[in-house]
Each structure stands twice: as C-alpha cells, then as structure tokens.
mmCIF file of C-alpha atoms in Angstrom:
data_model
loop_
_atom_site.group_PDB
_atom_site.id
_atom_site.type_symbol
_atom_site.label_atom_id
_atom_site.label_comp_id
_atom_site.label_asym_id
_atom_site.label_seq_id
_atom_site.Cartn_x
_atom_site.Cartn_y
_atom_site.Cartn_z
ATOM 1 C CA UNK Z 176 114.270 123.284 77.931
ATOM 2 C CA UNK Z 177 115.575 126.477 78.491
ATOM 3 C CA UNK Z 178 114.295 129.822 76.012
ATOM 4 C CA UNK Z 179 117.619 131.712 77.637
ATOM 5 C CA UNK Z 180 119.802 128.935 75.951
ATOM 6 C CA UNK Z 181 118.697 129.527 72.851
ATOM 7 C CA UNK Z 182 121.996 129.035 69.788
ATOM 8 C CA UNK Z 183 124.120 129.120 72.288
ATOM 9 C CA UNK Z 184 125.131 125.350 72.423
ATOM 10 C CA UNK Z 185 124.356 122.336 69.067
ATOM 11 C CA UNK Z 186 124.936 119.089 70.764
ATOM 12 C CA UNK Z 187 123.947 117.374 74.203
ATOM 13 C CA UNK Z 188 125.572 114.248 75.297
ATOM 14 C CA UNK Z 189 123.408 112.933 78.228
ATOM 15 C CA UNK Z 190 125.078 110.520 80.607
ATOM 16 C CA UNK Z 191 122.146 108.425 82.398
ATOM 17 C CA UNK Z 192 121.069 112.332 83.883
ATOM 18 C CA UNK Z 193 117.445 113.742 82.612
ATOM 19 C CA UNK Z 194 113.929 115.360 84.562
ATOM 20 C CA UNK Z 195 110.967 114.466 81.737
ATOM 21 C CA UNK Z 196 108.463 113.757 85.101
ATOM 22 C CA UNK Z 197 105.063 116.084 85.691
ATOM 23 C CA UNK Z 198 107.523 118.430 87.632
ATOM 24 C CA UNK Z 199 104.457 120.874 88.363
ATOM 25 C CA UNK Z 200 102.656 117.917 90.359
ATOM 26 C CA UNK Z 201 105.622 118.716 93.233
ATOM 27 C CA UNK Z 202 105.310 122.270 95.705
ATOM 28 C CA UNK Z 203 109.015 122.016 95.807
ATOM 29 C CA UNK Z 204 109.898 122.178 92.151
ATOM 30 C CA UNK Z 205 108.162 125.064 91.727
ATOM 31 C CA UNK Z 206 109.100 129.370 92.590
ATOM 32 C CA UNK Z 207 106.449 129.402 95.715
ATOM 33 C CA UNK Z 208 107.467 126.253 97.371
ATOM 34 C CA UNK Z 209 111.568 127.066 96.491
ATOM 35 C CA UNK Z 210 111.128 130.490 97.808
ATOM 36 C CA UNK Z 211 109.465 128.877 101.053
ATOM 37 C CA UNK Z 212 112.242 126.729 101.038
ATOM 38 C CA UNK Z 213 115.072 129.193 100.593
ATOM 39 C CA UNK Z 214 113.077 130.997 103.693
ATOM 40 C CA UNK Z 215 113.298 128.321 105.939
ATOM 41 C CA UNK Z 216 116.953 127.901 105.126
ATOM 42 C CA UNK Z 217 117.614 131.457 105.957
ATOM 43 C CA UNK Z 218 116.290 131.024 108.916
ATOM 44 C CA UNK Z 219 118.009 127.625 110.032
ATOM 45 C CA UNK Z 220 120.531 130.181 109.116
ATOM 46 C CA UNK Z 221 119.364 132.106 112.454
ATOM 47 C CA UNK Z 222 118.974 135.376 109.207
ATOM 48 C CA UNK Z 223 116.552 137.990 109.002
ATOM 49 C CA UNK Z 224 117.653 138.745 105.055
ATOM 50 C CA UNK Z 225 120.058 137.930 101.814
ATOM 51 C CA UNK Z 226 122.385 140.489 103.602
ATOM 52 C CA UNK Z 227 123.169 138.892 106.192
ATOM 53 C CA UNK Z 228 123.456 135.657 105.153
ATOM 54 C CA UNK Z 229 126.172 137.398 102.204
ATOM 55 C CA UNK Z 230 128.507 138.347 105.652
ATOM 56 C CA UNK Z 231 128.187 134.367 107.025
ATOM 57 C CA UNK Z 232 131.316 132.213 106.163
ATOM 58 C CA UNK Z 233 130.530 128.912 103.777
ATOM 59 C CA UNK Z 234 132.253 127.012 106.768
ATOM 60 C CA UNK Z 235 128.555 128.397 108.797
ATOM 61 C CA UNK Z 236 126.789 128.105 105.546
ATOM 62 C CA UNK Z 237 127.444 124.432 104.132
ATOM 63 C CA UNK Z 238 126.679 122.948 107.702
ATOM 64 C CA UNK Z 239 122.821 124.171 107.214
ATOM 65 C CA UNK Z 240 121.217 120.952 104.769
ATOM 66 C CA UNK Z 241 119.976 122.321 101.741
ATOM 67 C CA UNK Z 242 119.035 119.693 98.624
ATOM 68 C CA UNK Z 243 119.398 122.245 95.497
ATOM 69 C CA UNK Z 244 117.153 121.202 92.074
ATOM 70 C CA UNK Z 245 116.427 123.046 89.379
ATOM 71 C CA UNK Z 246 112.444 124.713 89.923
ATOM 72 C CA UNK Z 247 110.101 125.884 87.154
ATOM 73 C CA UNK Z 248 110.623 129.608 87.979
ATOM 74 C CA UNK Z 249 108.509 130.751 84.628
ATOM 75 C CA UNK Z 250 111.913 132.423 82.966
ATOM 76 C CA UNK Z 251 115.197 130.295 83.547
ATOM 77 C CA UNK Z 252 113.012 126.861 83.070
ATOM 78 C CA UNK Z 253 109.489 128.701 82.631
ATOM 79 C CA UNK Z 254 107.582 125.094 81.839
ATOM 80 C CA UNK Z 255 108.457 120.719 83.223
ATOM 81 C CA UNK Z 256 110.840 119.871 80.244
ATOM 82 C CA UNK Z 257 108.603 117.239 78.892
ATOM 83 C CA UNK Z 258 106.055 119.859 78.106
ATOM 84 C CA UNK Z 259 108.429 121.890 76.675
ATOM 85 C CA UNK Z 260 109.133 119.101 74.519
ATOM 86 C CA UNK Z 261 105.092 117.946 73.890
ATOM 87 C CA UNK Z 262 104.786 121.710 72.889
ATOM 88 C CA UNK Z 263 108.217 121.919 70.006
ATOM 89 C CA UNK Z 264 109.198 124.534 71.984
ATOM 90 C CA UNK Z 265 112.522 123.057 73.140
ATOM 91 C CA UNK Z 266 115.953 123.710 71.684
ATOM 92 C CA UNK Z 267 116.695 121.927 68.514
ATOM 93 C CA UNK Z 268 119.667 119.982 69.015
ATOM 94 C CA UNK Z 269 121.669 116.511 68.158
ATOM 95 C CA UNK Z 270 121.282 113.877 71.032
ATOM 96 C CA UNK Z 271 123.306 111.365 72.500
ATOM 97 C CA UNK Z 272 121.587 110.028 75.363
ATOM 98 C CA UNK Z 273 121.406 107.083 77.346
ATOM 99 C CA UNK Z 274 121.809 104.346 80.739
ATOM 100 C CA UNK Z 275 123.255 101.867 82.023
ATOM 101 C CA UNK Z 276 122.307 98.662 82.695
ATOM 102 C CA UNK Z 277 122.691 98.118 86.424
ATOM 103 C CA UNK Z 278 121.946 101.784 87.231
ATOM 104 C CA UNK Z 279 120.099 101.235 90.115
ATOM 105 C CA UNK Z 280 121.994 98.682 92.364
ATOM 106 C CA UNK Z 281 124.821 101.141 92.960
ATOM 107 C CA UNK Z 282 121.510 102.845 95.387
ATOM 108 C CA UNK Z 283 121.556 99.297 97.205
ATOM 109 C CA UNK Z 284 125.173 98.532 97.749
ATOM 110 C CA UNK Z 285 124.738 98.693 101.536
ATOM 111 C CA UNK Z 286 121.089 98.242 101.687
ATOM 112 C CA UNK Z 287 119.339 94.129 102.028
ATOM 113 C CA UNK Z 288 117.024 93.280 99.982
ATOM 114 C CA UNK Z 289 113.869 90.096 101.104
ATOM 115 C CA UNK Z 290 110.743 89.972 100.098
ATOM 116 C CA UNK Z 291 108.652 90.352 103.058
ATOM 117 C CA UNK Z 292 110.963 93.777 103.018
ATOM 118 C CA UNK Z 293 110.931 94.932 99.777
ATOM 119 C CA UNK Z 294 108.330 97.336 99.371
ATOM 120 C CA UNK Z 295 109.875 99.538 102.923
ATOM 121 C CA UNK Z 296 113.124 99.154 101.369
ATOM 122 C CA UNK Z 297 111.327 101.094 98.110
ATOM 123 C CA UNK Z 298 109.747 103.333 100.099
ATOM 124 C CA UNK Z 299 111.951 104.615 101.617
ATOM 125 C CA UNK Z 300 113.347 106.587 98.565
ATOM 126 C CA UNK Z 301 109.693 106.697 96.329
ATOM 127 C CA UNK Z 302 106.111 107.859 96.498
ATOM 128 C CA UNK Z 303 104.496 104.214 98.442
ATOM 129 C CA UNK Z 304 101.631 105.780 95.693
ATOM 130 C CA UNK Z 305 103.971 104.951 92.548
ATOM 131 C CA UNK Z 306 106.179 101.892 94.288
ATOM 132 C CA UNK Z 307 102.811 99.795 94.583
ATOM 133 C CA UNK Z 308 101.890 100.450 90.803
ATOM 134 C CA UNK Z 309 104.722 100.279 89.532
ATOM 135 C CA UNK Z 310 107.242 97.828 91.734
ATOM 136 C CA UNK Z 311 108.106 94.210 90.187
ATOM 137 C CA UNK Z 312 106.962 91.323 91.731
ATOM 138 C CA UNK Z 313 109.798 90.733 94.081
ATOM 139 C CA UNK Z 314 109.541 87.052 94.313
ATOM 140 C CA UNK Z 315 109.994 84.748 97.070
ATOM 141 C CA UNK Z 316 113.794 85.216 97.720
ATOM 142 C CA UNK Z 317 116.291 87.360 98.541
ATOM 143 C CA UNK Z 318 118.429 86.856 95.328
ATOM 144 C CA UNK Z 319 114.918 88.005 93.650
ATOM 145 C CA UNK Z 320 113.872 90.682 96.063
ATOM 146 C CA UNK Z 321 117.195 92.453 95.594
ATOM 147 C CA UNK Z 322 116.839 91.586 91.427
ATOM 148 C CA UNK Z 323 114.157 93.570 91.454
ATOM 149 C CA UNK Z 324 114.405 96.532 93.619
ATOM 150 C CA UNK Z 325 117.631 97.167 91.128
ATOM 151 C CA UNK Z 326 115.449 97.171 88.325
ATOM 152 C CA UNK Z 327 112.980 99.438 89.696
ATOM 153 C CA UNK Z 328 115.630 102.278 90.723
ATOM 154 C CA UNK Z 329 117.266 101.843 87.029
ATOM 155 C CA UNK Z 330 114.064 102.576 85.861
ATOM 156 C CA UNK Z 331 112.837 104.818 88.184
ATOM 157 C CA UNK Z 332 116.060 107.253 88.391
ATOM 158 C CA UNK Z 333 117.710 107.320 84.766
ATOM 159 C CA UNK Z 334 116.171 104.334 81.974
ATOM 160 C CA UNK Z 335 112.532 105.902 82.214
ATOM 161 C CA UNK Z 336 114.070 109.645 82.161
ATOM 162 C CA UNK Z 337 116.706 108.633 79.456
ATOM 163 C CA UNK Z 338 113.534 107.336 77.732
ATOM 164 C CA UNK Z 339 111.051 109.466 77.444
ATOM 165 C CA UNK Z 340 113.727 111.796 76.479
ATOM 166 C CA UNK Z 341 114.145 110.074 73.163
ATOM 167 C CA UNK Z 342 110.964 109.793 72.426
ATOM 168 C CA UNK Z 343 110.061 113.005 72.741
ATOM 169 C CA UNK Z 344 113.140 114.613 70.683
ATOM 170 C CA UNK Z 345 112.242 111.820 67.706
ATOM 171 C CA UNK Z 346 109.060 113.163 66.723
ATOM 172 C CA UNK Z 347 110.644 116.492 66.382
ATOM 173 C CA UNK Z 348 112.003 116.430 62.396
ATOM 174 C CA UNK Z 349 114.523 119.316 63.928
ATOM 175 C CA UNK Z 350 116.334 116.360 66.439
ATOM 176 C CA UNK Z 351 118.636 113.719 66.042
ATOM 177 C CA UNK Z 352 118.176 110.956 68.981
ATOM 178 C CA UNK Z 353 121.273 108.348 69.128
ATOM 179 C CA UNK Z 354 120.503 106.421 72.238
ATOM 180 C CA UNK Z 355 122.444 103.521 73.990
ATOM 181 C CA UNK Z 356 122.834 101.588 76.861
ATOM 182 C CA UNK Z 357 125.563 100.461 78.352
ATOM 183 C CA UNK Z 358 125.758 97.010 79.506
ATOM 184 C CA UNK Z 359 129.416 96.012 80.420
ATOM 185 C CA UNK Z 360 130.331 95.282 83.855
ATOM 186 C CA UNK Z 361 133.641 95.904 84.820
ATOM 187 C CA UNK Z 362 135.707 93.330 86.083
ATOM 188 C CA UNK Z 363 136.856 94.319 89.555
ATOM 189 C CA UNK Z 364 137.662 92.827 92.178
ATOM 190 C CA UNK Z 365 136.682 91.543 95.424
ATOM 191 C CA UNK Z 366 138.499 94.099 96.968
ATOM 192 C CA UNK Z 367 136.827 97.027 95.125
ATOM 193 C CA UNK Z 368 133.403 98.769 96.393
ATOM 194 C CA UNK Z 369 132.183 98.391 92.554
ATOM 195 C CA UNK Z 370 132.433 94.346 92.709
ATOM 196 C CA UNK Z 371 129.229 92.405 91.698
ATOM 197 C CA UNK Z 372 127.238 95.706 91.453
ATOM 198 C CA UNK Z 373 127.586 95.396 87.439
ATOM 199 C CA UNK Z 374 127.229 98.415 84.515
ATOM 200 C CA UNK Z 375 125.705 100.363 87.202
ATOM 201 C CA UNK Z 376 125.420 104.112 88.156
ATOM 202 C CA UNK Z 377 128.603 105.678 86.497
ATOM 203 C CA UNK Z 378 130.558 102.900 85.058
ATOM 204 C CA UNK Z 379 130.652 104.100 81.687
ATOM 205 C CA UNK Z 380 132.671 107.788 82.658
ATOM 206 C CA UNK Z 381 135.865 105.407 82.983
ATOM 207 C CA UNK Z 382 135.507 104.093 79.436
ATOM 208 C CA UNK Z 383 134.221 107.751 77.686
ATOM 209 C CA UNK Z 384 137.612 109.145 78.714
ATOM 210 C CA UNK Z 385 140.026 105.881 77.822
ATOM 211 C CA UNK Z 386 140.571 105.819 81.007
ATOM 212 C CA UNK Z 387 141.642 101.922 82.424
ATOM 213 C CA UNK Z 388 143.679 102.283 85.314
ATOM 214 C CA UNK Z 389 145.983 99.244 85.285
ATOM 215 C CA UNK Z 390 146.399 99.056 88.765
ATOM 216 C CA UNK Z 391 142.545 98.641 89.947
ATOM 217 C CA UNK Z 392 141.572 95.231 88.214
ATOM 218 C CA UNK Z 393 142.401 93.200 84.953
ATOM 219 C CA UNK Z 394 140.848 94.557 82.176
ATOM 220 C CA UNK Z 395 139.733 92.011 79.598
ATOM 221 C CA UNK Z 396 140.252 92.650 75.020
ATOM 222 C CA UNK Z 397 136.179 93.232 75.281
ATOM 223 C CA UNK Z 398 136.902 96.712 78.336
ATOM 224 C CA UNK Z 399 139.815 97.580 75.528
ATOM 225 C CA UNK Z 400 137.974 97.701 73.562
ATOM 226 C CA UNK Z 401 134.821 99.967 74.671
ATOM 227 C CA UNK Z 402 137.952 102.211 75.108
ATOM 228 C CA UNK Z 403 138.204 102.370 72.416
ATOM 229 C CA UNK Z 404 135.123 103.026 70.346
ATOM 230 C CA UNK Z 405 133.383 105.013 72.596
ATOM 231 C CA UNK Z 406 135.180 108.071 73.191
ATOM 232 C CA UNK Z 407 135.253 107.697 69.274
ATOM 233 C CA UNK Z 408 131.527 107.234 69.131
ATOM 234 C CA UNK Z 409 131.150 110.626 71.553
ATOM 235 C CA UNK Z 410 133.940 112.360 69.585
ATOM 236 C CA UNK Z 411 132.728 112.116 66.444
ATOM 237 C CA UNK Z 412 129.599 112.980 67.950
ATOM 238 C CA UNK Z 413 131.060 116.143 69.453
ATOM 239 C CA UNK Z 414 131.876 117.211 66.035
ATOM 240 C CA UNK Z 415 129.161 116.035 63.405
ATOM 241 C CA UNK Z 416 126.473 115.532 65.697
ATOM 242 C CA UNK Z 417 126.693 112.065 63.941
ATOM 243 C CA UNK Z 418 129.002 109.254 66.233
ATOM 244 C CA UNK Z 419 129.127 107.034 63.103
ATOM 245 C CA UNK Z 420 132.295 107.185 61.344
ATOM 246 C CA UNK Z 421 134.737 104.130 59.396
ATOM 247 C CA UNK Z 422 136.063 101.409 61.429
ATOM 248 C CA UNK Z 423 132.697 101.881 63.745
ATOM 249 C CA UNK Z 424 130.141 99.590 64.446
ATOM 250 C CA UNK Z 425 126.963 101.014 62.153
ATOM 251 C CA UNK Z 426 124.468 103.209 65.371
ATOM 252 C CA UNK Z 427 121.002 104.123 63.718
ATOM 253 C CA UNK Z 428 119.288 107.206 65.059
ATOM 254 C CA UNK Z 429 116.622 106.700 67.415
ATOM 255 C CA UNK Z 430 113.300 107.134 66.325
ATOM 256 C CA UNK Z 431 109.658 106.944 67.689
ATOM 257 C CA UNK Z 432 108.621 104.917 65.424
ATOM 258 C CA UNK Z 433 111.516 102.077 65.419
ATOM 259 C CA UNK Z 434 113.575 102.792 68.911
ATOM 260 C CA UNK Z 435 116.873 101.053 68.527
ATOM 261 C CA UNK Z 436 120.044 101.649 71.711
ATOM 262 C CA UNK Z 437 123.095 101.266 70.405
ATOM 263 C CA UNK Z 438 123.929 98.224 73.995
ATOM 264 C CA UNK Z 439 127.621 98.364 74.297
ATOM 265 C CA UNK Z 440 129.105 95.914 76.365
ATOM 266 C CA UNK Z 441 131.483 92.795 75.400
ATOM 267 C CA UNK Z 442 129.332 93.425 71.890
ATOM 268 C CA UNK Z 443 128.586 96.290 70.118
ATOM 269 C CA UNK Z 444 125.500 96.157 68.263
ATOM 270 C CA UNK Z 445 122.583 98.283 67.592
ATOM 271 C CA UNK Z 446 119.049 96.766 68.959
ATOM 272 C CA UNK Z 447 115.721 97.565 69.620
ATOM 273 C CA UNK Z 448 115.189 98.837 73.361
ATOM 274 C CA UNK Z 449 114.556 95.744 75.550
ATOM 275 C CA UNK Z 450 112.257 95.597 78.218
ATOM 276 C CA UNK Z 451 109.377 98.189 77.396
ATOM 277 C CA UNK Z 452 107.013 97.419 79.166
ATOM 278 C CA UNK Z 453 108.015 98.959 83.031
ATOM 279 C CA UNK Z 454 108.680 102.152 80.949
ATOM 280 C CA UNK Z 455 105.150 102.589 79.170
ATOM 281 C CA UNK Z 456 103.105 101.811 82.671
ATOM 282 C CA UNK Z 457 105.551 104.372 84.319
ATOM 283 C CA UNK Z 458 104.188 106.811 81.512
ATOM 284 C CA UNK Z 459 100.991 106.344 81.472
ATOM 285 C CA UNK Z 460 100.700 106.675 85.600
ATOM 286 C CA UNK Z 461 102.479 109.963 85.420
ATOM 287 C CA UNK Z 462 99.814 110.968 82.886
ATOM 288 C CA UNK Z 463 96.996 109.915 84.587
ATOM 289 C CA UNK Z 464 98.164 111.444 88.375
ATOM 290 C CA UNK Z 465 98.792 114.756 85.263
ATOM 291 C CA UNK Z 466 95.570 114.753 83.982
ATOM 292 C CA UNK Z 467 93.827 114.408 87.735
ATOM 293 C CA UNK Z 468 95.801 116.769 89.348
ATOM 294 C CA UNK Z 469 95.093 119.527 85.654
ATOM 295 C CA UNK Z 470 91.448 118.505 86.011
ATOM 296 C CA UNK Z 471 90.482 117.438 89.057
ATOM 297 C CA UNK Z 472 87.888 119.834 89.492
ATOM 298 C CA UNK Z 473 85.556 118.892 85.881
ATOM 299 C CA UNK Z 474 86.525 115.233 87.415
ATOM 300 C CA UNK Z 475 85.514 116.211 91.273
ATOM 301 C CA UNK Z 476 81.875 117.504 89.167
ATOM 302 C CA UNK Z 477 81.549 115.456 87.057
ATOM 303 C CA UNK Z 478 81.680 113.074 89.977
ATOM 304 C CA UNK Z 479 79.580 114.721 91.919
ATOM 305 C CA UNK Z 480 76.860 114.631 89.149
ATOM 306 C CA UNK Z 481 76.818 110.927 88.573
ATOM 307 C CA UNK Z 482 75.899 110.309 91.885
ATOM 308 C CA UNK Z 483 73.596 112.368 92.107
ATOM 309 C CA UNK Z 484 72.069 111.368 89.104
ATOM 310 C CA UNK Z 485 72.906 107.737 90.012
ATOM 311 C CA UNK Z 486 71.012 108.993 93.453
ATOM 312 C CA UNK Z 487 68.018 110.545 91.540
ATOM 313 C CA UNK Z 488 67.512 107.141 89.551
ATOM 314 C CA UNK Z 489 67.363 104.645 92.436
ATOM 315 C CA UNK Z 490 65.399 107.348 94.138
ATOM 316 C CA UNK Z 491 62.985 107.305 91.519
ATOM 317 C CA UNK Z 492 62.482 103.659 91.139
ATOM 318 C CA UNK Z 493 61.877 103.162 94.703
ATOM 319 C CA UNK Z 494 59.016 105.182 94.473
ATOM 320 C CA UNK Z 495 57.372 103.335 91.144
ATOM 321 C CA UNK Z 496 58.022 100.295 93.575
ATOM 322 C CA UNK Z 497 55.287 101.734 96.316
ATOM 323 C CA UNK Z 498 53.337 102.832 94.150
ATOM 324 C CA UNK Z 499 53.026 99.261 92.763
ATOM 325 C CA UNK Z 500 52.572 97.822 96.233
#
C-alpha cells in the first residue's frame, strides 16, 4: 500500500496479518495522533527533546510503555490500505494469504468465558459497540460462550482482514491472489501449552518450514504430509507467483465472484469460503462507520432539515385542527 515500495518486490506471502479496517477513524493511527503519542512518550522519559532521548540508554527507554503501530502519515502510507486498494493504487503483485481456523483461541487461553461475562471479556479487547453489533450469540453454556468468543476473536483479528484483502486485490486483473485456511490442529500432548487450542495463531509455521520437532509430539501421517506439501506450495509461489506444481492438489486463484480457499488440514482441497456471513456483517458496519464520519455534517444537516419539516408540518396540522373547531 506504500508508493515507496513500488518495484521493490514481486510477491507477498501474508500469514494471518493485515490491516484493512477504516484506520482513518482512529486519531492515533493518523499523523497528528501519532505525534501526540510521541510527545507523551517523551514526557514519560523525562526528556525535553529528541536529542536528549537519543542520549538515553536503551535499557531505560524500553522500560517506558509504548505501542508501535502503522500510521497514515501521508508519505510512507498516504492513506488507509483498504482505500489504496479501492482506488486501484496498490502495488501490482501476486498474493498468497490466509488464516488459521482457530486463531482466536490463543488470545483466550488463560480466560474463563461464560454466557454471563461473555461481553465483558470481549469488551476488554474490542470496542463495545462492535461487540454489541457483531459478536455472535454466546449460547447458554460455558462451552458455547467460549466457542463464540474464539470465533469472534478469529474473525475480528485475522479472518476478516485477510478475506477483505483478498476481495479487494482480486478485483484487479494485475493481481494473482491465492488464499488458504490452515485447519490442522497439531496433536500436542496435555503437557503442552498449546494442547486444546486447535489450529490457533502461529500453528502453521512449523509446517511452513517443515520443522516438526520430534521431541514435541507424536506427529501423524497427516502432519508429515502437510509439512511436505506446504513448503512446496510456498516455494513454488515465491519462485513463480503460482503455488501449483506436479503432484500437488490444484490450488485455484481466489476470485471475488467465485471465492475459494485452499483448506490445509487433514485433507488438502479447495472449497468455498466457509461462514462468510459474519465477514460481510463486519464489512457493512465498517462501511457505515466510514460513511457517517466522512459525511457527518451532511447527515446532521439532513436530520435537522427533516426535523424542521416535521415540526412545521405538525404545527400546520395543529393550526388547521384549531381552525376547524
């Protein structure tokens, strides 16, 4: 999405990472907000200038809380990535991207979720309004509430961004897009911190690099096959921009009209995107928020005109009723 990167790369593999929300709605993600954040950091460091900060030891600086993130600065990132793609100004490249089926479980591994505290748990990580409008029903049991919380975390943190990225990029003929969903739950024993988390965030990496450490678990034949196939897909894509090759299950391009993902799990096959309804709901909510913020003056003026017209109509009706009496 940065014009400065044009011509510096030809292909991108993106595993569970994208930012296609309307960034411009957050002041912290714009230049002015980021500068204010930097000023607060400088104050916390008890420094009066950048020169003074540069003289400080790294040991002191890293103890000061700070959350680095991408910003729309007008130079490196001239606008939000979604808008860059919507305007057709993104760098023309080949894309291989996707997500893991249970991404969100990693972020709830130490959290007990029940129907009673379901929204409170989600409100700690997401804006309450988004939780209210988009979170699935938690059901009536702790198990169903946890499943719903994991699904919401998966969609909001990873699945929607990757799906939206693919949808936007695939509209342009210059981009070849291939999408995957990693579904294999590694057979970790109960002694592992990853036991029971399924195909959670980061679980694809050991397969991507064909590094199934034998001391960690008893890997099954399906795991061994994935650890052979995925590196082959990734390497062929890096070489040619197309993951397909002899002996590999065919991986079709992702097209917005016929969206298919490659399921990488116990079975390896291309299928339509599953459970796409919540992804579309997230898009609608973000689009509405973007519209309201962009045209809030027009909206307020329109509402005011309508209210005045309604009051005038009501007053006219009352006057006519009085005249009739």
